[in-house]
Short mmCIF file of C-alpha atoms in Angstrom, two decimals:
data_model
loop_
_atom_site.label_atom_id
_atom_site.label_comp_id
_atom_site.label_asym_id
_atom_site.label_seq_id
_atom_site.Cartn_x
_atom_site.Cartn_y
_atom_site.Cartn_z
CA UNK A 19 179.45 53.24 67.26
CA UNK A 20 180.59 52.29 70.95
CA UNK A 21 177.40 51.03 71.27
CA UNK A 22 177.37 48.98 68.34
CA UNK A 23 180.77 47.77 68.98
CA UNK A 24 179.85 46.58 73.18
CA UNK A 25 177.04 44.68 71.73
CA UNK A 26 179.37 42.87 69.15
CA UNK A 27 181.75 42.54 71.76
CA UNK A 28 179.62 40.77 74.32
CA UNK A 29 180.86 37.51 75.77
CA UNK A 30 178.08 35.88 75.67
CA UNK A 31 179.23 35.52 71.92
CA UNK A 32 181.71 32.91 71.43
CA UNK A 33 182.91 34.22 68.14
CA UNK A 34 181.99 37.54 66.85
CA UNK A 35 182.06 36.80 63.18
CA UNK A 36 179.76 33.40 63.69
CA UNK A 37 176.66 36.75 64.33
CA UNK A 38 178.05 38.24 60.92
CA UNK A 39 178.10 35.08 59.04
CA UNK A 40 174.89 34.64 60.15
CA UNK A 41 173.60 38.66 58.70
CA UNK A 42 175.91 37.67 55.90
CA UNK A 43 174.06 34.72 54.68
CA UNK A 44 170.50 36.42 55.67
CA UNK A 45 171.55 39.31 53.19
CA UNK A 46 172.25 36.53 50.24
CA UNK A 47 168.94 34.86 50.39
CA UNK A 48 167.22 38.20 50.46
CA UNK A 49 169.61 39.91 48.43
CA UNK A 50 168.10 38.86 44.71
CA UNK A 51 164.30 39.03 45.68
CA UNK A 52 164.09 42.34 48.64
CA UNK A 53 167.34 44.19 48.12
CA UNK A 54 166.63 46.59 51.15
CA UNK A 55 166.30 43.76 53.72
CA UNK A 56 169.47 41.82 52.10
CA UNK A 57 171.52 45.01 51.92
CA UNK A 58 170.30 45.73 55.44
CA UNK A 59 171.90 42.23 56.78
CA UNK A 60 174.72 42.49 54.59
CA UNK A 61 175.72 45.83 56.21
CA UNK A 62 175.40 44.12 59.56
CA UNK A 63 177.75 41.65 58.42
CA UNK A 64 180.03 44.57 57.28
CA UNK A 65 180.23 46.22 60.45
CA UNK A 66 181.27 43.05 62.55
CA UNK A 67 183.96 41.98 60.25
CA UNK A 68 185.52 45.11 59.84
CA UNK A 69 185.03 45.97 63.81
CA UNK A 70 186.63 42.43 64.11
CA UNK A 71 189.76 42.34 61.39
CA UNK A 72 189.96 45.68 60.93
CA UNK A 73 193.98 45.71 61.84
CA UNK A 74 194.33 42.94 59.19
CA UNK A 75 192.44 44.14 56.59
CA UNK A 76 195.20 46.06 54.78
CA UNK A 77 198.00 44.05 55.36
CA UNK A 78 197.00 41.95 51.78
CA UNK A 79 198.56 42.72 48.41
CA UNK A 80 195.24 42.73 46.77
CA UNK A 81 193.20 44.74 49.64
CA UNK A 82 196.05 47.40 49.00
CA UNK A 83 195.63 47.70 45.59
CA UNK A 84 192.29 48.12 45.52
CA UNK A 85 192.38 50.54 48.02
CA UNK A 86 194.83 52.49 46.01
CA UNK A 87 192.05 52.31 43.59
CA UNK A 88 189.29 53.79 45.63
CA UNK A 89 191.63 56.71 46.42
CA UNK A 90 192.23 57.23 42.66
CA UNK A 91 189.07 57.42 42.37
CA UNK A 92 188.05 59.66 45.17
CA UNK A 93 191.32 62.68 43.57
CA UNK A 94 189.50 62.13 40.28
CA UNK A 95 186.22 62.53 41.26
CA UNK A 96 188.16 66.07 43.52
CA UNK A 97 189.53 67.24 40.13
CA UNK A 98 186.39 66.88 37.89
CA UNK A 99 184.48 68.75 40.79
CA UNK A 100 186.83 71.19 42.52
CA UNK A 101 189.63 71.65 40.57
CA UNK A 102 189.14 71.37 36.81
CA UNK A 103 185.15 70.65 36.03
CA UNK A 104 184.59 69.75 32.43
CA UNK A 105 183.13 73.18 30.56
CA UNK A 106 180.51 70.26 29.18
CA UNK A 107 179.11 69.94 32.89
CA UNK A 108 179.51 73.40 33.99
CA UNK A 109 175.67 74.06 34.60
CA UNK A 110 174.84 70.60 36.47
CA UNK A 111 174.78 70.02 40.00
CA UNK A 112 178.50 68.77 40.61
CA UNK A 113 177.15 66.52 43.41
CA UNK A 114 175.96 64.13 41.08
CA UNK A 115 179.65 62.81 40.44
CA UNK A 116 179.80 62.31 44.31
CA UNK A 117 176.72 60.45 44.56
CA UNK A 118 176.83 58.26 42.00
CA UNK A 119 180.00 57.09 43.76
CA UNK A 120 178.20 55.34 45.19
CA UNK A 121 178.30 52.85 42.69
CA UNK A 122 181.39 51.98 42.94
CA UNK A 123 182.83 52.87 46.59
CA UNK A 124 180.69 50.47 48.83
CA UNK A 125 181.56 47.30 46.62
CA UNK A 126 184.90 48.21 47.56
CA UNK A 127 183.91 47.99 50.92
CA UNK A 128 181.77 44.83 50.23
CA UNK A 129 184.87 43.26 48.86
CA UNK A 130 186.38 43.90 51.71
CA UNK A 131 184.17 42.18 54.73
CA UNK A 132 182.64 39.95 53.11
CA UNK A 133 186.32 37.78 52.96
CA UNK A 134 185.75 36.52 56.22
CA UNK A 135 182.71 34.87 55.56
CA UNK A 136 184.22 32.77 52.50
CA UNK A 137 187.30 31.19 54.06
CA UNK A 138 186.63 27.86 54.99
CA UNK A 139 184.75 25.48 52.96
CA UNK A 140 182.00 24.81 55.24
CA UNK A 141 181.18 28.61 54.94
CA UNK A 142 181.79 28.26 51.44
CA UNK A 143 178.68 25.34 51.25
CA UNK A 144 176.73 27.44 53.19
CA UNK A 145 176.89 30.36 50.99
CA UNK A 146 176.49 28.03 47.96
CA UNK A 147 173.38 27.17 49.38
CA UNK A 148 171.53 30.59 50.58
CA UNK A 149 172.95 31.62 47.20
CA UNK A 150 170.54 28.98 45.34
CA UNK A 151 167.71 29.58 48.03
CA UNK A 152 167.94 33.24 47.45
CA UNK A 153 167.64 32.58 43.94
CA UNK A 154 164.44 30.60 43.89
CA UNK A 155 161.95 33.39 44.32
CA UNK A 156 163.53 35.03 40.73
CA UNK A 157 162.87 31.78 39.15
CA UNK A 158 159.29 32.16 40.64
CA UNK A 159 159.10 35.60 39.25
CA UNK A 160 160.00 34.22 36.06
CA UNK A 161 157.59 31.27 35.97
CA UNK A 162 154.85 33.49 37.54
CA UNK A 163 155.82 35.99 34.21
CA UNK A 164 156.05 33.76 31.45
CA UNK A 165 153.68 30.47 31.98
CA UNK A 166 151.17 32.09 34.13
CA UNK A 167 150.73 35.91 33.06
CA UNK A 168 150.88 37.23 36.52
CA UNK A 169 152.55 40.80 35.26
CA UNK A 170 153.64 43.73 37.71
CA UNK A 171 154.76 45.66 38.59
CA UNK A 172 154.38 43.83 41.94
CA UNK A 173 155.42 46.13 45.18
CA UNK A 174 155.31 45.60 48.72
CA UNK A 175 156.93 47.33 51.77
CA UNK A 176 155.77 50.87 50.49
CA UNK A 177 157.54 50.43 47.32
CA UNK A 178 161.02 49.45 48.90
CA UNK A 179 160.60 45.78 46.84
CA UNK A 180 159.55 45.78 43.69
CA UNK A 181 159.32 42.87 41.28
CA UNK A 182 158.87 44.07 37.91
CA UNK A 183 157.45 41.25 35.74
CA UNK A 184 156.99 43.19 32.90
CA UNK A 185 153.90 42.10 30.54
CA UNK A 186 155.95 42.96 27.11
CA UNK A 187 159.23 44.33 27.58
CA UNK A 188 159.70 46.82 25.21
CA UNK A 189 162.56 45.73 22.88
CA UNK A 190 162.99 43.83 19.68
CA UNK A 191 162.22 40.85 19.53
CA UNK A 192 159.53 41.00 22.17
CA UNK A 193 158.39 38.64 24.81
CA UNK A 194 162.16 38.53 27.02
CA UNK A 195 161.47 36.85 29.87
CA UNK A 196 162.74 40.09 33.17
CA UNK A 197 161.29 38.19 35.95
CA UNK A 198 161.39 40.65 38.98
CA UNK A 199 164.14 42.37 37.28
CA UNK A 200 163.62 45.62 35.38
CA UNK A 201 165.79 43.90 31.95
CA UNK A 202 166.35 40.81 30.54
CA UNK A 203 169.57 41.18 30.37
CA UNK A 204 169.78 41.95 34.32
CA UNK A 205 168.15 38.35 35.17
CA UNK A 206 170.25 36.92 32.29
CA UNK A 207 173.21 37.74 34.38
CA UNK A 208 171.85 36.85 37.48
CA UNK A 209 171.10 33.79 36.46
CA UNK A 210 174.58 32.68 34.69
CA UNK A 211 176.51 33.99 37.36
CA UNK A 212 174.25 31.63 40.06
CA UNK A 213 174.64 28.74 37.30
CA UNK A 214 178.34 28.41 38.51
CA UNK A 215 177.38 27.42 42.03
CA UNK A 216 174.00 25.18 40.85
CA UNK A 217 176.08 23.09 39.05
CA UNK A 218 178.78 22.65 42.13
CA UNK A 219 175.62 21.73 44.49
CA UNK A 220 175.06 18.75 42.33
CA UNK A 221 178.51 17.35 43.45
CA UNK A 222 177.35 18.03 47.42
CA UNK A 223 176.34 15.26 49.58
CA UNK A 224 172.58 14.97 48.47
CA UNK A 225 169.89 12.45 49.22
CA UNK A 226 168.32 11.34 46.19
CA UNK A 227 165.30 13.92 46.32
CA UNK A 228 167.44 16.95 46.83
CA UNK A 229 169.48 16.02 44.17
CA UNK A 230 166.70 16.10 41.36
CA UNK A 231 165.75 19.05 42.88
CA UNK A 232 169.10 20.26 42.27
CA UNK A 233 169.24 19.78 38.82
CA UNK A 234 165.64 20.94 38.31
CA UNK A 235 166.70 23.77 39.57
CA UNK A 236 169.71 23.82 36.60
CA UNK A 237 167.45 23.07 34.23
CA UNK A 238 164.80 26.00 35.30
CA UNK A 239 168.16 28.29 35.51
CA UNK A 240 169.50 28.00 31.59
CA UNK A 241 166.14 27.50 30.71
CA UNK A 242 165.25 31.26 31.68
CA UNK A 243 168.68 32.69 30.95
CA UNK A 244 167.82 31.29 27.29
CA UNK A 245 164.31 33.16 27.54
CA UNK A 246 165.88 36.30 28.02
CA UNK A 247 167.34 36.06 24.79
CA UNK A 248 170.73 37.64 25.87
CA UNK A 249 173.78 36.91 23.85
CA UNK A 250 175.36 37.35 27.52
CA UNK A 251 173.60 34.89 28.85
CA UNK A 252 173.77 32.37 26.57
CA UNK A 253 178.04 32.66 26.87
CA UNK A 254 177.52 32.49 30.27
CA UNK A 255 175.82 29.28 30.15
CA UNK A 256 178.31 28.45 27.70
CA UNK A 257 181.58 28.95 30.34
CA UNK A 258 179.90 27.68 33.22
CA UNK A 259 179.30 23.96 31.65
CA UNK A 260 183.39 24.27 30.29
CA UNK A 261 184.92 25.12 34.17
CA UNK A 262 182.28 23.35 36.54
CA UNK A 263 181.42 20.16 34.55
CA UNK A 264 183.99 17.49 33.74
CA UNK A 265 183.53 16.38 30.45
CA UNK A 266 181.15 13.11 31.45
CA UNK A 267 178.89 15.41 32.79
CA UNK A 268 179.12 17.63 30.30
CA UNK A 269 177.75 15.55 27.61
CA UNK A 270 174.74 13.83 30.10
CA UNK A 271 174.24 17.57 31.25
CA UNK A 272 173.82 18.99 27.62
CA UNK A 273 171.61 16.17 26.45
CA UNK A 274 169.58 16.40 29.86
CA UNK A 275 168.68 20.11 28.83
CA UNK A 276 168.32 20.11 25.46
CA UNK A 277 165.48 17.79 25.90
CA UNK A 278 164.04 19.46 28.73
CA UNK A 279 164.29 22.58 26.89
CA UNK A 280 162.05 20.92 23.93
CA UNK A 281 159.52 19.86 26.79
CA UNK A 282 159.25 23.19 28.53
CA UNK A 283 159.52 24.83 25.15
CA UNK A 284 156.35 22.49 23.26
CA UNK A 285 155.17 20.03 25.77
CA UNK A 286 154.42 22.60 28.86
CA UNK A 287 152.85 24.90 26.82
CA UNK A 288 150.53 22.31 25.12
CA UNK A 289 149.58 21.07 28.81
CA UNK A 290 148.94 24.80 29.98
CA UNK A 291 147.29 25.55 26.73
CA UNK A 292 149.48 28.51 25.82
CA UNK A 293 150.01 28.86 22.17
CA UNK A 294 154.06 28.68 21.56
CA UNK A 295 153.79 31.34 18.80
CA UNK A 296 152.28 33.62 20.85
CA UNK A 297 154.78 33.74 23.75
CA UNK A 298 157.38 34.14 21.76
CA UNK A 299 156.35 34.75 17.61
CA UNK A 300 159.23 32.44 16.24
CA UNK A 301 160.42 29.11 17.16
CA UNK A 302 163.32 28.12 19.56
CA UNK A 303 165.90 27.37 16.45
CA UNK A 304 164.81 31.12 15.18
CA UNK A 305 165.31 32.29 18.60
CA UNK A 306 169.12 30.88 18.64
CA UNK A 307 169.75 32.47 14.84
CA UNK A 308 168.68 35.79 16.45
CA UNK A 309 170.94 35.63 19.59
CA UNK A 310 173.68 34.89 17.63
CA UNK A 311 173.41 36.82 14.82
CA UNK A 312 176.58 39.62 15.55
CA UNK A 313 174.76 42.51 13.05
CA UNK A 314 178.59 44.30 13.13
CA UNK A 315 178.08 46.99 10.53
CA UNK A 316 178.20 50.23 10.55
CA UNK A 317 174.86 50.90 11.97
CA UNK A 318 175.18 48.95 14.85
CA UNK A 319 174.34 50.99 18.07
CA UNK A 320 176.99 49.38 20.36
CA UNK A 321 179.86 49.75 17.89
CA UNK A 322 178.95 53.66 17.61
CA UNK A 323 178.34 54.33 21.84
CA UNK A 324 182.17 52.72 22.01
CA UNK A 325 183.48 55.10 19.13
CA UNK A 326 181.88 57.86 20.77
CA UNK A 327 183.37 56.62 24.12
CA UNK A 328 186.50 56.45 23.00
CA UNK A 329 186.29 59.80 21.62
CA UNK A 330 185.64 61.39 25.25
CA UNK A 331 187.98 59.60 26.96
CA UNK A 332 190.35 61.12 24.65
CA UNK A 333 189.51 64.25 25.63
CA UNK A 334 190.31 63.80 29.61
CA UNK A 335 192.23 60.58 29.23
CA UNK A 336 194.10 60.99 33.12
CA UNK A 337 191.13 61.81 35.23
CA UNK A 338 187.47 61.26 33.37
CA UNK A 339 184.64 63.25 33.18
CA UNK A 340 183.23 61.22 36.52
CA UNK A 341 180.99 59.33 37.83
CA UNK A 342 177.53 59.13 36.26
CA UNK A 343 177.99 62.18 33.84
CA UNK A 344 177.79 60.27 30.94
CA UNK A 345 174.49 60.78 29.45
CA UNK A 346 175.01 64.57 29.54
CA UNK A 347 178.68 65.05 28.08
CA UNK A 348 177.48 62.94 25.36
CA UNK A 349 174.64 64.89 24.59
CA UNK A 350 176.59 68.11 24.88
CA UNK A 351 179.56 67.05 22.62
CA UNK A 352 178.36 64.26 20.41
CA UNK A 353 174.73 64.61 20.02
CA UNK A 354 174.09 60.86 19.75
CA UNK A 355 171.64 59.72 17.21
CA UNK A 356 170.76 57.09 19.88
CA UNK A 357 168.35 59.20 21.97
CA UNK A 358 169.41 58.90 26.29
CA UNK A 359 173.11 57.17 26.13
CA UNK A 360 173.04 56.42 30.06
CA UNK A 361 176.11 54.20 29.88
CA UNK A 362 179.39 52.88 27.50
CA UNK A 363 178.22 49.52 27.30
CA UNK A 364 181.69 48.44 28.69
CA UNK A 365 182.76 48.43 31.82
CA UNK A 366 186.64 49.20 31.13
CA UNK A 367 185.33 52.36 29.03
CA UNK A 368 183.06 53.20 31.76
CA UNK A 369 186.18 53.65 33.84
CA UNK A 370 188.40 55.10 32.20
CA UNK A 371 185.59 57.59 30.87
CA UNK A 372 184.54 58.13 34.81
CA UNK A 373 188.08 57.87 36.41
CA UNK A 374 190.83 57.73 33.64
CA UNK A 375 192.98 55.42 31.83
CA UNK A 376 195.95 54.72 34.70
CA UNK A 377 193.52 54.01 37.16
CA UNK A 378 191.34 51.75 34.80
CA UNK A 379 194.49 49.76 34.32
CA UNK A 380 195.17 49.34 37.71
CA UNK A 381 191.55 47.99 38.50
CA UNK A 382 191.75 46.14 35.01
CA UNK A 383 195.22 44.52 35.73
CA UNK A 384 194.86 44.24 39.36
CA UNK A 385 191.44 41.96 38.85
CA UNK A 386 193.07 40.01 35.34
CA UNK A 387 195.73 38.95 37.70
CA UNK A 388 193.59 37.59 40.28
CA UNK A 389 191.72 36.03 37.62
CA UNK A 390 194.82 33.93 35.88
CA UNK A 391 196.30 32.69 39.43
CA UNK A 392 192.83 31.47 40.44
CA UNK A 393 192.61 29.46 36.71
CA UNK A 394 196.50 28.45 38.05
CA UNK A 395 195.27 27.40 41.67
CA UNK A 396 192.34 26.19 40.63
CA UNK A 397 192.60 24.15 37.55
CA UNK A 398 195.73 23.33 37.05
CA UNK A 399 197.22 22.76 41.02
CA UNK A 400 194.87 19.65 41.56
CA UNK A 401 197.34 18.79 44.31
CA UNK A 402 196.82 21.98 46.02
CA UNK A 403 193.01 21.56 46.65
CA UNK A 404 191.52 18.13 46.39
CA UNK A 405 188.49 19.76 46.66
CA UNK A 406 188.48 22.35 43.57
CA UNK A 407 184.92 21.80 42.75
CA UNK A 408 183.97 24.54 45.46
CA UNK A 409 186.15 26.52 44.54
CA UNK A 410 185.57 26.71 40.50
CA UNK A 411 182.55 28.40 40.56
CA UNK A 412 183.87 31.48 42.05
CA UNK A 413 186.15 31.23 38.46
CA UNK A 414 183.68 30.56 36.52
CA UNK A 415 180.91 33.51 37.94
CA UNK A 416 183.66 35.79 37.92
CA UNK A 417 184.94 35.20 34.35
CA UNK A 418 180.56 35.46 33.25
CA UNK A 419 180.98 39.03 34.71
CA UNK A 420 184.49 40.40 33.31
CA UNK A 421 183.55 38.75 29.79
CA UNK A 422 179.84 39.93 29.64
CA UNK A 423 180.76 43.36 30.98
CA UNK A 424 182.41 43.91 27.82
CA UNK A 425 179.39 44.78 26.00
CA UNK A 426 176.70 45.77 28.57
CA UNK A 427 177.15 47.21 32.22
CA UNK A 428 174.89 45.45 33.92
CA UNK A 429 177.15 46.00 37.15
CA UNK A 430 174.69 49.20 37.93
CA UNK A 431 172.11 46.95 39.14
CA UNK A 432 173.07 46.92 43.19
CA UNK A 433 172.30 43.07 43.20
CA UNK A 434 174.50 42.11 41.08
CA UNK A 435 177.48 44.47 42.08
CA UNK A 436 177.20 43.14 45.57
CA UNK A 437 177.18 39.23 43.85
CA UNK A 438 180.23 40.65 41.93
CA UNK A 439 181.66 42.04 45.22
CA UNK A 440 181.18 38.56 47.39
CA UNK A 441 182.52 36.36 44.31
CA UNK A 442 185.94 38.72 43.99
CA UNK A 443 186.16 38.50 48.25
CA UNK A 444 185.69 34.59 47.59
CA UNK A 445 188.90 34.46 44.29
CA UNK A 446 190.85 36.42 47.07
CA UNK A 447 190.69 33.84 49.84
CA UNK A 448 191.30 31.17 47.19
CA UNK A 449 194.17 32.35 45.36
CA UNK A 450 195.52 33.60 48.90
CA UNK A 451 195.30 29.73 50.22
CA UNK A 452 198.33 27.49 50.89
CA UNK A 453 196.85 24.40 51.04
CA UNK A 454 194.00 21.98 51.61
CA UNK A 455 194.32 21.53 55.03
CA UNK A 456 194.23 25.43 56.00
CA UNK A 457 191.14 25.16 54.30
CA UNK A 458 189.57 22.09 56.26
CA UNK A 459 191.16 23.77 59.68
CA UNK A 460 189.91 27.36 59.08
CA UNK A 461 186.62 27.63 61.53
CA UNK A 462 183.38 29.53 60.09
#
């Protein structure tokens, strides 16, 4: 570490967290498409910020509450190992609760260091940017998937990347577009949490080719987050046009893509000579009364993992069961008629199942609050930042996660908990901000 810290520490660097900006927006662009070199740079950027604020760190109201989080959760995760193990897990190995900590402990840390690289607004461009570069190669994966059946998986670096590109993902209906994801609904999210920030770049000083690559870009982006067929996605597209566009652009923006979605839909396919019913067996308008059609009885699979859920938590309601024991205390007390439950399907049950109820509400309230006094800075406090359209996205990405992680958990996928991780670290600065000009004066 003394090492590490000399070389940080040399003067031949001018500013110490200019290198770490640099890893940190390296790790971005890589972080979607080759998650070991992206995590690798990202971790680079961790250990310069926190070797370079580390006395100011936890002198923030919101830093200290989260960190009274990550302690909660490291006592329950003692308890349900050391001091009172559930007689359900008795016979597994009770280091699986520590490692899937995992999880959850270095987003904390992510949170974190990654606030000094989203402070000023040029950084905040920047990242905008890598963020849509890094993005690219999954629309790619998607095209590559879906137009020109080039299926995987596809691996490289002995097996470290892996793009998935599934032929026929096996669900109902078929044919969901998973790009280099592993689920639909994974690059569903992905995609409707980047929309927030595509739509800001088309309000950046462009030249006029940039700019209709910009929007192509948009369009490519709902038109694959529709292909995935994900109920998720589809509200995500739906909140992102509300907070980013003003209501001009709204209307141009929803006519611009409901025609290009009838050309890349009917008129691509004709000029590739793909047959339309056999990419996807039904047309676009039965697609929509699929995605939309709730199916809330009695029988519905979600509805029964929450009962079930709620059932357990019942049981242990101060500490949880812990992390990542899910699938077997449900199989020893409930006996699912869902074969493999490997998650609740919501991420507030999925806390208060792993860690308890009081320290579920202090992550859940803690992260709510953050939420309404960014819509307060943001939205309504026009005078406060004159330039809010850099600053909406992080509301609107965030808001895509909280609302779509309240039927699927798709925060397991290290991607897009580090994404969730940089966006929170970005509503923090924000909501933390006095005024424009600190903004303009703050150096990257």
């Amino acid at each position: 570490m003394k090492s590490i810290k000399k070389i940080i520490y040399n003067p031949l660097f001018k500013n110490n967290l200019s290198i770490g900006n640099k890893f940190f927006l390296i790790g971005i662009l890589f972080l979607p498409s080759a998650l070991p070199i992206g995590a690798f740079f990202l971790l680079l950027s961790l250990i310069i910020s926190f070797l370079s604020t580390k006395d100011k760190l936890l002198k923030n109201k919101w830093n200290i509450l989260f960190s009274i989080s990550i302690l909660g959760v490291i006592l329950s995760s003692t308890y349900n190992t050391f001091i009172s193990p559930p007689r359900a897990l008795l016979e597994i190995d009770k280091s699986l609760v520590w490692i899937n900590l995992f999880n959850w402990i270095p987003i904390f840390f992510a949170y974190l260091g990654f606030q000094q690289y989203l402070k000023s607004e040029k950084q905040i461009i920047l990242f905008i940017k890598f963020l849509i570069s890094g993005t690219m190669p999954v629309i790619a994966s998607a095209i590559m998937q879906k137009y020109f059946n080039i299926y995987g998986p596809l691996e490289t670096l002995f097996g470290t990347v892996v793009w998935f590109n599934y032929e026929n993902f096996n669900v109902v209906p078929p044919f969901r577009v998973t790009g280099l994801f592993n689920n639909p609904n994974y690059l569903g999210i992905w995609l409707v949490i980047c929309l927030p920030f595509s739509l800001a770049a088309t309000k950046l000083k462009n030249n006029n080719f940039n700019q209709i690559i910009v929007y192509l870009i948009n369009l490519l982006i709902v038109h694959f987050a529709v292909l995935t067929l994900s109920r998720n996605a589809i509200l995500g597209i739906i909140i992102s046009f509300l907070i980013v566009l003003d209501k001009k652009k709204l209307i141009y923006f929803s006519i611009f893509l409901f025609t290009s979605f009838l050309v890349f839909s009917y008129v691509l396919p004709a000029i590739l000579d793909i047959e339309f019913a056999k990419i996807i067996n039904f047309s676009p308008f039965e697609r929509f009364s699929e995605i939309f059609s709730l199916n809330l009885n009695s029988n519905n699979p979600r509805l029964n993992i929450w009962k079930d859920t709620i059932n357990l938590i019942s049981q242990r309601p101060l500490w949880g069961w812990g992390a990542g024991t899910y699938p077997y205390a449900s199989m020893y007390f409930l006996k699912p008629t869902i074969e493999n439950y490997q998650h609740t399907h919501n991420l507030l049950f999925e806390l208060a199942y792993s860690f308890g109820i009081p320290l579920t509400f202090l992550i859940g309230s803690t992260t709510t609050v953050m939420l309404l006094l960014g819509f307060k800075k943001i939205i309504y406090s026009y005078k406060v930042f004159s330039n809010n359209a850099l600053y909406k996205p992080f509301l609107a990405a965030i808001l895509i996660f909280l609302v779509t992680h309240m039927s699927d958990v798709t925060y397991f996928d290290g991607k897009i908990s580090i994404l969730f991780a940089v966006l929170l670290a970005g509503l923090k600065n924000i909501i933390d901000k006095k005024d424009d000009l600190y903004y303009k004066n703050t150096q990257s």
